[in-house]
Coordinates of N, CA and C in Angstrom, one line a residue:
X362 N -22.5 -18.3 -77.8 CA -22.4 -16.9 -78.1 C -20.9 -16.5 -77.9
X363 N -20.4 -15.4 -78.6 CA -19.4 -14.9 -78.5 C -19.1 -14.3 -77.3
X364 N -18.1 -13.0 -77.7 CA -17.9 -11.8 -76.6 C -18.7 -10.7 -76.9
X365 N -18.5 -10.0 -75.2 CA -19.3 -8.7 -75.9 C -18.5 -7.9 -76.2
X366 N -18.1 -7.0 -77.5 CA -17.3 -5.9 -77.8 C -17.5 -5.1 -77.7
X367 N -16.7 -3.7 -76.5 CA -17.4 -2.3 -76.4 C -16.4 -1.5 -77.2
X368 N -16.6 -0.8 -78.0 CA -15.8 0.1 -78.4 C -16.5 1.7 -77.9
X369 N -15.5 2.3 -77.6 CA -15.8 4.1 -77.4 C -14.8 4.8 -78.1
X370 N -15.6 6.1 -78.2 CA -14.5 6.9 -79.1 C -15.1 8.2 -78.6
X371 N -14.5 9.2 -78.9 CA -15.2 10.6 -78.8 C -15.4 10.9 -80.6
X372 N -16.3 12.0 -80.5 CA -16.8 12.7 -82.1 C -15.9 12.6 -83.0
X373 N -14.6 13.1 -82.8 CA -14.1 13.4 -83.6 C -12.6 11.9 -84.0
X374 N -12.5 12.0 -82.9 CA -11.3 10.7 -83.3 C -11.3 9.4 -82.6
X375 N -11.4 9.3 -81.1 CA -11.4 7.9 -80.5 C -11.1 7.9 -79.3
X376 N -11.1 6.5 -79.2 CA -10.8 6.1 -77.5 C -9.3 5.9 -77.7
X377 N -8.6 5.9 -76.4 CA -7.7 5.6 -76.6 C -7.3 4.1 -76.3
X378 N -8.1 3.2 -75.8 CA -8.5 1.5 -75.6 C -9.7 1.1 -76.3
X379 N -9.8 0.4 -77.0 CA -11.2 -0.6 -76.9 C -11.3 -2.0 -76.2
X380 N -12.1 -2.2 -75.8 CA -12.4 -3.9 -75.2 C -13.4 -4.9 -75.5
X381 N -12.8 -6.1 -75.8 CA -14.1 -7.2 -75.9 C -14.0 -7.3 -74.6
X382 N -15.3 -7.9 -73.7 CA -15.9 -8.2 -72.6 C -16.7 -9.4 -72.9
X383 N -16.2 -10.3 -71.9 CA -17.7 -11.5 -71.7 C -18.1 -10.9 -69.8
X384 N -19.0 -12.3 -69.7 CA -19.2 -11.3 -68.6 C -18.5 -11.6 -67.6
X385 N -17.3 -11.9 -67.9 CA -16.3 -12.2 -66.5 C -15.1 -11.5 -66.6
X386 N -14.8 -11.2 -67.9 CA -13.4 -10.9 -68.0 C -13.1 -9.5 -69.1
X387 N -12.3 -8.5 -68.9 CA -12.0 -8.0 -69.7 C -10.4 -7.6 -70.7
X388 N -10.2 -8.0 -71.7 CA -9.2 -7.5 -72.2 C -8.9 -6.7 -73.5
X389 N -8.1 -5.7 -74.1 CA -8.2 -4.6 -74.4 C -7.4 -5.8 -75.9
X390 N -8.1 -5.0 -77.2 CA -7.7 -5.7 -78.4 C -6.6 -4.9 -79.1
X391 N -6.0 -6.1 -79.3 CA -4.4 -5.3 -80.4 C -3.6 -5.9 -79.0
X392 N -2.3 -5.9 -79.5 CA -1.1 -5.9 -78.2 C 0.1 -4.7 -78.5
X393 N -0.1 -3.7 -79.4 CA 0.9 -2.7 -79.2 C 0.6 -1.7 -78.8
X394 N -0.2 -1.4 -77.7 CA -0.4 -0.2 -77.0 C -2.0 0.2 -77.0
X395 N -2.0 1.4 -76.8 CA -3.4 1.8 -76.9 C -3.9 1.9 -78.3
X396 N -5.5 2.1 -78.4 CA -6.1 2.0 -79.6 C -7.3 2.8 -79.5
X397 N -7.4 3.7 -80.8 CA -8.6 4.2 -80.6 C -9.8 3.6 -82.0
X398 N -11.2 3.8 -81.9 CA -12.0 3.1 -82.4 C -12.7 4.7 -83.2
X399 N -12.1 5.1 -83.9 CA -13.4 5.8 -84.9 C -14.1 5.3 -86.1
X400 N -15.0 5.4 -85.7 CA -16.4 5.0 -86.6 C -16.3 3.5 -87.1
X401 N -16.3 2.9 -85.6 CA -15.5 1.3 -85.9 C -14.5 0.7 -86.5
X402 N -13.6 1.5 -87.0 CA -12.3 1.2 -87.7 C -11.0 1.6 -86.1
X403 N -9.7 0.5 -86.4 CA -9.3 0.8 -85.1 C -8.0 1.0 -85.7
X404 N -7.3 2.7 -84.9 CA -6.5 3.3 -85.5 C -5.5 3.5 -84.2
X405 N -4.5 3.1 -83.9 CA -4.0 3.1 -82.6 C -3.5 4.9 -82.7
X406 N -3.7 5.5 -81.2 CA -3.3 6.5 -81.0 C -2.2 6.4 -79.7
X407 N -0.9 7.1 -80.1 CA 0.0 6.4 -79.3 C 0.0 7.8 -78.4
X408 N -0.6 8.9 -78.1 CA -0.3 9.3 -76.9 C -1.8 10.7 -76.6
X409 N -2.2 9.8 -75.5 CA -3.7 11.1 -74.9 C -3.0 12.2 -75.3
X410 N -4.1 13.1 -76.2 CA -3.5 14.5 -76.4 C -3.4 15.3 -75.1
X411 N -2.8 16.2 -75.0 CA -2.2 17.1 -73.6 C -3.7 17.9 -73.4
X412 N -4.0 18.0 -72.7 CA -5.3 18.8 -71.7 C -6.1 17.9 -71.9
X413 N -6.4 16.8 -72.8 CA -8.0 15.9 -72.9 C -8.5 15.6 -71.5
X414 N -9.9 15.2 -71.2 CA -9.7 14.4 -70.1 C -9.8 13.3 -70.1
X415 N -9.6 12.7 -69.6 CA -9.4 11.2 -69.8 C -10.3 11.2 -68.5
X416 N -11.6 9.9 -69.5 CA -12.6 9.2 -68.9 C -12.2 7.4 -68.7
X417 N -12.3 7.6 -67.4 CA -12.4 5.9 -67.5 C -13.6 5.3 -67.3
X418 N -14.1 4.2 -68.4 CA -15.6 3.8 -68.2 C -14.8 2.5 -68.2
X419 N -16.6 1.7 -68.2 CA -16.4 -0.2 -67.6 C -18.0 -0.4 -67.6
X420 N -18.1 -1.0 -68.3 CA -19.5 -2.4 -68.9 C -19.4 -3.4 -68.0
X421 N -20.3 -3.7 -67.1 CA -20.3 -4.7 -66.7 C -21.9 -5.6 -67.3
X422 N -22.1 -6.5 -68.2 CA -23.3 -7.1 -69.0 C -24.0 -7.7 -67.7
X423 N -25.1 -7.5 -68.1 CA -26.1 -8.6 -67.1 C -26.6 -9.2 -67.8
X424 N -27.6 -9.2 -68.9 CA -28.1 -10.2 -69.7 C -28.2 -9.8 -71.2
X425 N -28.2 -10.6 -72.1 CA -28.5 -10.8 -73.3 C -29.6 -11.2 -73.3
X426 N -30.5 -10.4 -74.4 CA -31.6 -11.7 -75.1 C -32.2 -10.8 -76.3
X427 N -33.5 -11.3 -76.8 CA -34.1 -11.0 -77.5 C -33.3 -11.1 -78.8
X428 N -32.0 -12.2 -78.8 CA -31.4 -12.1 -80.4 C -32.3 -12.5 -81.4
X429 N -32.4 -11.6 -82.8 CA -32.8 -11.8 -83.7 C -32.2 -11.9 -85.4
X430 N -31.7 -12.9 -85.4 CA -30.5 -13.0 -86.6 C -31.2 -12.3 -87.8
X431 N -32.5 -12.3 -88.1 CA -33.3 -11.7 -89.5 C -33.6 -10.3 -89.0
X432 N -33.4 -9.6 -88.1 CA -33.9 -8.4 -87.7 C -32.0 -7.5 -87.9
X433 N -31.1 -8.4 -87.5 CA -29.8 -8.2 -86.9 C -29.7 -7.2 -85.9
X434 N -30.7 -7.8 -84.9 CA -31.1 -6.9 -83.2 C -30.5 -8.0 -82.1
X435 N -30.5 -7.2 -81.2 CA -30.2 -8.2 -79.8 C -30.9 -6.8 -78.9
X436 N -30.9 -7.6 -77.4 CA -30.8 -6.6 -76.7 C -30.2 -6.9 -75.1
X437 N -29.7 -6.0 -74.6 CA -28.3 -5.6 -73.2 C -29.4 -4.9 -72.5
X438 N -29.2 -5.8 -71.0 CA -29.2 -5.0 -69.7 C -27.5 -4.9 -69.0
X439 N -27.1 -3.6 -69.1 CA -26.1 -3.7 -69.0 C -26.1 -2.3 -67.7
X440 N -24.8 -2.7 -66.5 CA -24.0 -1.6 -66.2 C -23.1 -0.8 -66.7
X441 N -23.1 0.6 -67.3 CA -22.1 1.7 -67.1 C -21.4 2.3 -66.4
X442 N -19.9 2.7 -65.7 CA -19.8 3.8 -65.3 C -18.5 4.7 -66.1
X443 N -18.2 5.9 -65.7 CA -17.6 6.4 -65.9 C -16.6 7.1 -64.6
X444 N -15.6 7.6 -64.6 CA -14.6 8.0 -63.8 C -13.9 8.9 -64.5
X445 N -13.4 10.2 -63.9 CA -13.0 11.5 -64.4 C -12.6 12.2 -63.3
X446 N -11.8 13.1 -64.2 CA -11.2 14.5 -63.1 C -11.6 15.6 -64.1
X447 N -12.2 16.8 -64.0 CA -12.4 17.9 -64.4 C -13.5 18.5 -64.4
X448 N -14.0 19.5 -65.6 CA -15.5 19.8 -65.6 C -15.9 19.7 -66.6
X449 N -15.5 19.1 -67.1 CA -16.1 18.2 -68.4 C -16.6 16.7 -67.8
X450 N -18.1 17.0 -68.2 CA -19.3 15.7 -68.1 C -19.4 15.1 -69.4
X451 N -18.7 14.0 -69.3 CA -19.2 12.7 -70.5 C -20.4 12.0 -70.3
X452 N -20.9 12.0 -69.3 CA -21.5 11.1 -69.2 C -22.8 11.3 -69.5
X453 N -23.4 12.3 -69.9 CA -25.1 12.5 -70.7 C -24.2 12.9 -72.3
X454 N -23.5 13.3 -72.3 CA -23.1 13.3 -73.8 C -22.2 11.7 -74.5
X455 N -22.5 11.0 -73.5 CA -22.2 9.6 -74.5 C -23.7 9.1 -74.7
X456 N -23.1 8.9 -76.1 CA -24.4 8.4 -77.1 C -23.7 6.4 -77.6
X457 N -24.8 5.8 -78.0 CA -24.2 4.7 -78.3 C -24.9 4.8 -80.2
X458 N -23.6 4.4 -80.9 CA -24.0 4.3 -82.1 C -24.6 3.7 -82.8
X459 N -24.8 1.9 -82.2 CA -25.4 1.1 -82.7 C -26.5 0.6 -82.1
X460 N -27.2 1.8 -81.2 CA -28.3 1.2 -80.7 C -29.7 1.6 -81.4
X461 N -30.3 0.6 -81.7 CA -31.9 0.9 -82.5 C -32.9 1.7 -81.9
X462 N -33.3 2.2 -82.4 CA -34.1 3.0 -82.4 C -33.8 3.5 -80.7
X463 N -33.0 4.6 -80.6 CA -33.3 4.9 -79.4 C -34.4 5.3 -78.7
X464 N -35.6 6.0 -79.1 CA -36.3 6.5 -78.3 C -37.2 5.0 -78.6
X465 N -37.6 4.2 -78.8 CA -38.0 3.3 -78.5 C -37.9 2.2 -77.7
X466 N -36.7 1.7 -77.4 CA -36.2 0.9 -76.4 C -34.7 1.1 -76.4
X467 N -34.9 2.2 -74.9 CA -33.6 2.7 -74.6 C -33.8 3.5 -73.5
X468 N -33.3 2.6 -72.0 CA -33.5 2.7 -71.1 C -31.9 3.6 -70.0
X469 N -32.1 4.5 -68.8 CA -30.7 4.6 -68.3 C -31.2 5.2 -67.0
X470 N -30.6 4.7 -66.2 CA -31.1 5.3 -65.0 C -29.8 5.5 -64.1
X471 N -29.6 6.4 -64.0 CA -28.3 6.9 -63.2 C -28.6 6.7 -61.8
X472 N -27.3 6.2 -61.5 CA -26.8 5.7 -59.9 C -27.2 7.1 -59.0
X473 N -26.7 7.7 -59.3 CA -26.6 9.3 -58.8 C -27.1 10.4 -59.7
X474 N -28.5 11.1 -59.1 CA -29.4 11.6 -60.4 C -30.0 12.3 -59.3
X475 N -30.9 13.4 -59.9 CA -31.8 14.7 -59.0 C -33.5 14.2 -58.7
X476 N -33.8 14.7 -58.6 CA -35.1 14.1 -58.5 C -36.0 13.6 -59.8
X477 N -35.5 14.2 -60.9 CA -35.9 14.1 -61.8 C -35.5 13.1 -62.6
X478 N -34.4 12.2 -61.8 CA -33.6 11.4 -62.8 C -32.9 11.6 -63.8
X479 N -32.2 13.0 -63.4 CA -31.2 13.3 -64.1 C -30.0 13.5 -63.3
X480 N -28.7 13.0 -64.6 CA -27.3 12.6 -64.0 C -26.6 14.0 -62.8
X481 N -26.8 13.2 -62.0 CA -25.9 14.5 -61.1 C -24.4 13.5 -60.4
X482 N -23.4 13.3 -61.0 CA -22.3 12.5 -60.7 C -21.7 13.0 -59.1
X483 N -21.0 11.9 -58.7 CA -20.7 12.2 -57.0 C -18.9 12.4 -57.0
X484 N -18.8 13.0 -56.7 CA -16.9 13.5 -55.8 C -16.9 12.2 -55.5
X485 N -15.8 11.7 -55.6 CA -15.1 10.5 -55.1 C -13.9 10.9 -54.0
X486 N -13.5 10.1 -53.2 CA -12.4 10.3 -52.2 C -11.5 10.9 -52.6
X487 N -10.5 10.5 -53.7 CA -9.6 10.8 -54.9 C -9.9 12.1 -55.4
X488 N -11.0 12.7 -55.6 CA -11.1 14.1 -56.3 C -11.7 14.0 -57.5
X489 N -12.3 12.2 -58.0 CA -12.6 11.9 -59.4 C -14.0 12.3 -59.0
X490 N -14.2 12.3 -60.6 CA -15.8 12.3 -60.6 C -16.5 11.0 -61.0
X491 N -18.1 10.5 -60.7 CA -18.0 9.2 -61.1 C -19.7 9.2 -60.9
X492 N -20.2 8.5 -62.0 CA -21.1 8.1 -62.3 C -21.6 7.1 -62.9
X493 N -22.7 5.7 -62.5 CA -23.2 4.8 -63.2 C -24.3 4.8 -63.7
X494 N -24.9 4.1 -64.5 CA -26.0 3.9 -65.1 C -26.7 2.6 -65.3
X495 N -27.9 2.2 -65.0 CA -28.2 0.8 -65.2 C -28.7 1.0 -66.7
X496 N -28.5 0.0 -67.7 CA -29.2 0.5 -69.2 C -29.8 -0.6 -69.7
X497 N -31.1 -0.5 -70.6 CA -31.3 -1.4 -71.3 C -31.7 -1.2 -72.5
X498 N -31.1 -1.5 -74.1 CA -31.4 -1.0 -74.8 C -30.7 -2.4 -75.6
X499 N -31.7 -1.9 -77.2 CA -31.6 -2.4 -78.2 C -29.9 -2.4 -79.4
X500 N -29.5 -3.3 -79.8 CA -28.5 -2.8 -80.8 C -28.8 -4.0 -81.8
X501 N -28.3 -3.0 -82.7 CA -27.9 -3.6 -84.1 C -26.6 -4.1 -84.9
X502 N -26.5 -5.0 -85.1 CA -25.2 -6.2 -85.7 C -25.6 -6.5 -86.8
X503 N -24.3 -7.2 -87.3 CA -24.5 -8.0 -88.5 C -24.1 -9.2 -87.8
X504 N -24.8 -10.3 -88.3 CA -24.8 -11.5 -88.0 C -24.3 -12.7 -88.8
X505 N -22.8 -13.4 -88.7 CA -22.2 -13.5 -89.6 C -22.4 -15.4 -89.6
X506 N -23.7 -15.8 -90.2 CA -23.8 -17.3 -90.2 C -23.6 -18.2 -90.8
X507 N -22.3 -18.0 -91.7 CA -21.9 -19.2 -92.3 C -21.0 -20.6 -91.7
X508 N -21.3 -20.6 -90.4 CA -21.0 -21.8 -89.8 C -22.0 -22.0 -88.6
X509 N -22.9 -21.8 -89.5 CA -24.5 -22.4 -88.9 C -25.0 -23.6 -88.8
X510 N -25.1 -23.9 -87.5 CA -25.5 -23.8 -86.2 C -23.9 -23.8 -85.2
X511 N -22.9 -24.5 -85.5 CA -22.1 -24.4 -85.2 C -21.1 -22.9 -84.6
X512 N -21.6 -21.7 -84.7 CA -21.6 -20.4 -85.0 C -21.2 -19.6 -83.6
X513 N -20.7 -18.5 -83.9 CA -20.2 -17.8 -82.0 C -20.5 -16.7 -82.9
X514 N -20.8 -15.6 -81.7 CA -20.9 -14.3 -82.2 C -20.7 -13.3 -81.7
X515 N -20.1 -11.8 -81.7 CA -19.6 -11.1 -81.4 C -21.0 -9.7 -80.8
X516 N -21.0 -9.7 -79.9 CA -22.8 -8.4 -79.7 C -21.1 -7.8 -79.1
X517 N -21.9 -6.3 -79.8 CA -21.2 -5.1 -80.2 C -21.8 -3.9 -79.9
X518 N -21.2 -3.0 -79.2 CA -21.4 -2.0 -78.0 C -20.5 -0.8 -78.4
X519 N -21.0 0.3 -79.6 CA -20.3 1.6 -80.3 C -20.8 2.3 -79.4
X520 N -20.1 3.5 -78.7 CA -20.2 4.4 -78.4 C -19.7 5.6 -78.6
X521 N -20.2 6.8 -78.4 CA -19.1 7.8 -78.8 C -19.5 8.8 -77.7
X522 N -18.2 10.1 -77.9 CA -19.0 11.4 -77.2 C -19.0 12.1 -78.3
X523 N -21.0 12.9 -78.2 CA -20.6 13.5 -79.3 C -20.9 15.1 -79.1
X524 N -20.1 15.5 -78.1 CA -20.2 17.1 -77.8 C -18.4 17.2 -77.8
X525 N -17.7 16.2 -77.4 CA -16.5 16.8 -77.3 C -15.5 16.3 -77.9
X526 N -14.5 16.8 -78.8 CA -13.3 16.0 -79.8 C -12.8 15.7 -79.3
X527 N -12.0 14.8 -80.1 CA -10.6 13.9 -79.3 C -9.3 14.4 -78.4
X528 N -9.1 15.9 -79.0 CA -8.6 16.9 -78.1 C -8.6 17.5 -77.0
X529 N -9.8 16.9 -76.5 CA -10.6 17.2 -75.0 C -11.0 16.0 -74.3
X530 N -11.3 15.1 -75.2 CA -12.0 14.1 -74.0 C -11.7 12.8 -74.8
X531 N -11.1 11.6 -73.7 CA -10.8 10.4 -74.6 C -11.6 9.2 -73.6
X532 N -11.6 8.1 -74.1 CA -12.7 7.3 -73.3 C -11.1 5.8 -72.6
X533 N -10.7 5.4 -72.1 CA -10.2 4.2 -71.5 C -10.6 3.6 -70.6
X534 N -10.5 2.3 -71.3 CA -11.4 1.7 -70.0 C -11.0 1.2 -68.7
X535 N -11.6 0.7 -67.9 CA -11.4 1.3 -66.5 C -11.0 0.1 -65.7
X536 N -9.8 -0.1 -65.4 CA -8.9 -1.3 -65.1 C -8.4 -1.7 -63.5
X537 N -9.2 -0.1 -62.6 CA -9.3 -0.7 -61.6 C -10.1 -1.7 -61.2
X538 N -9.8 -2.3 -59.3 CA -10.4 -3.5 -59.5 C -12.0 -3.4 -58.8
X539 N -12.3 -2.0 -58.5 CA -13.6 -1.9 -58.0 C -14.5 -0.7 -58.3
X540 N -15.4 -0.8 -58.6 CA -15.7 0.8 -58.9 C -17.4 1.0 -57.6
X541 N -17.6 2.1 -57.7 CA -18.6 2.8 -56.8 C -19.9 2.6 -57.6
X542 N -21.3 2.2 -57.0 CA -22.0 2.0 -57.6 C -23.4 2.0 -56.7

């Protein structure tokens, strides 16, 4: 199998990083700076607009399975978090774009949530705000097998926010070396 690729973006324009991920390592694609990912196409944006906030998230995969090359499904148990300063909450307004059928298999259970299991993010020491999510959900790929069986493949992780523009909220991923969970 390949890597996993996460791309994020907000509604209107992008992230300002994308990352393939396996489950050991992460590194950010392109080598001239930052990049943002709208609507899967990757368009570098060379500078966070002035007031956005900048979200730092981070994927950490736990398992793959259920690939189905004739369906072009897989499915992730995967960790989320996010990291932020302000009062703008990303984190119930990220949506993932390539996940199937969401209300059918599409699971998230936040680290820090009310009784009801809904997101209530925690103060960090620093002043950030920060929340994770355990997730398990379905996505949809194209499956590209003309070097079958011999073949690697790329499982692909779209996200977006879709309450707030590029102007306000940008997604980078999260390059410290520990996060709260």
């Amino acid at each position: 199998m390949g890597a996993l690729a996460v791309v994020g973006s907000s509604s209107t324009g992008g992230a300002a990083d994308s990352t393939s991920t396996s489950t050991s390592t992460e590194r950010a694609v392109g080598s001239s700076g930052e990049r943002i990912a709208p609507r899967g196409r990757f368009t570098p944006l060379r500078n966070v607009p002035a007031g956005a906030t900048v979200v730092h998230y981070g994927i950490e995969p736990v398992q793959a399975y259920d690939i189905d090359f004739d369906a072009s499904t897989w499915s992730l148990n995967f960790t989320m978090w996010w990291r932020w300063r302000g009062e703008i909450d990303p984190v119930t307004t990220t949506v993932f774009d390539n996940a199937s059928s969401p209300g059918s298999f599409f699971t998230m259970k936040y680290s820090y949530a009310d009784a009801d299991g809904r997101s209530v993010p925690t103060t960090l020491p620093t002043g950030e705000r920060y929340q994770a999510a355990d997730v398990q959900a379905q996505f949809t790929g194209n499956f590209r097998l003309q070097d079958y069986p011999l073949d690697a493949h790329d499982l692909e992780i779209r996200f977006q926010n879709d309450r707030y523009p590029l102007d306000r909220l940008v997604y980078i991923p999260d390059r410290s070396e520990e996060h709260t969970s």
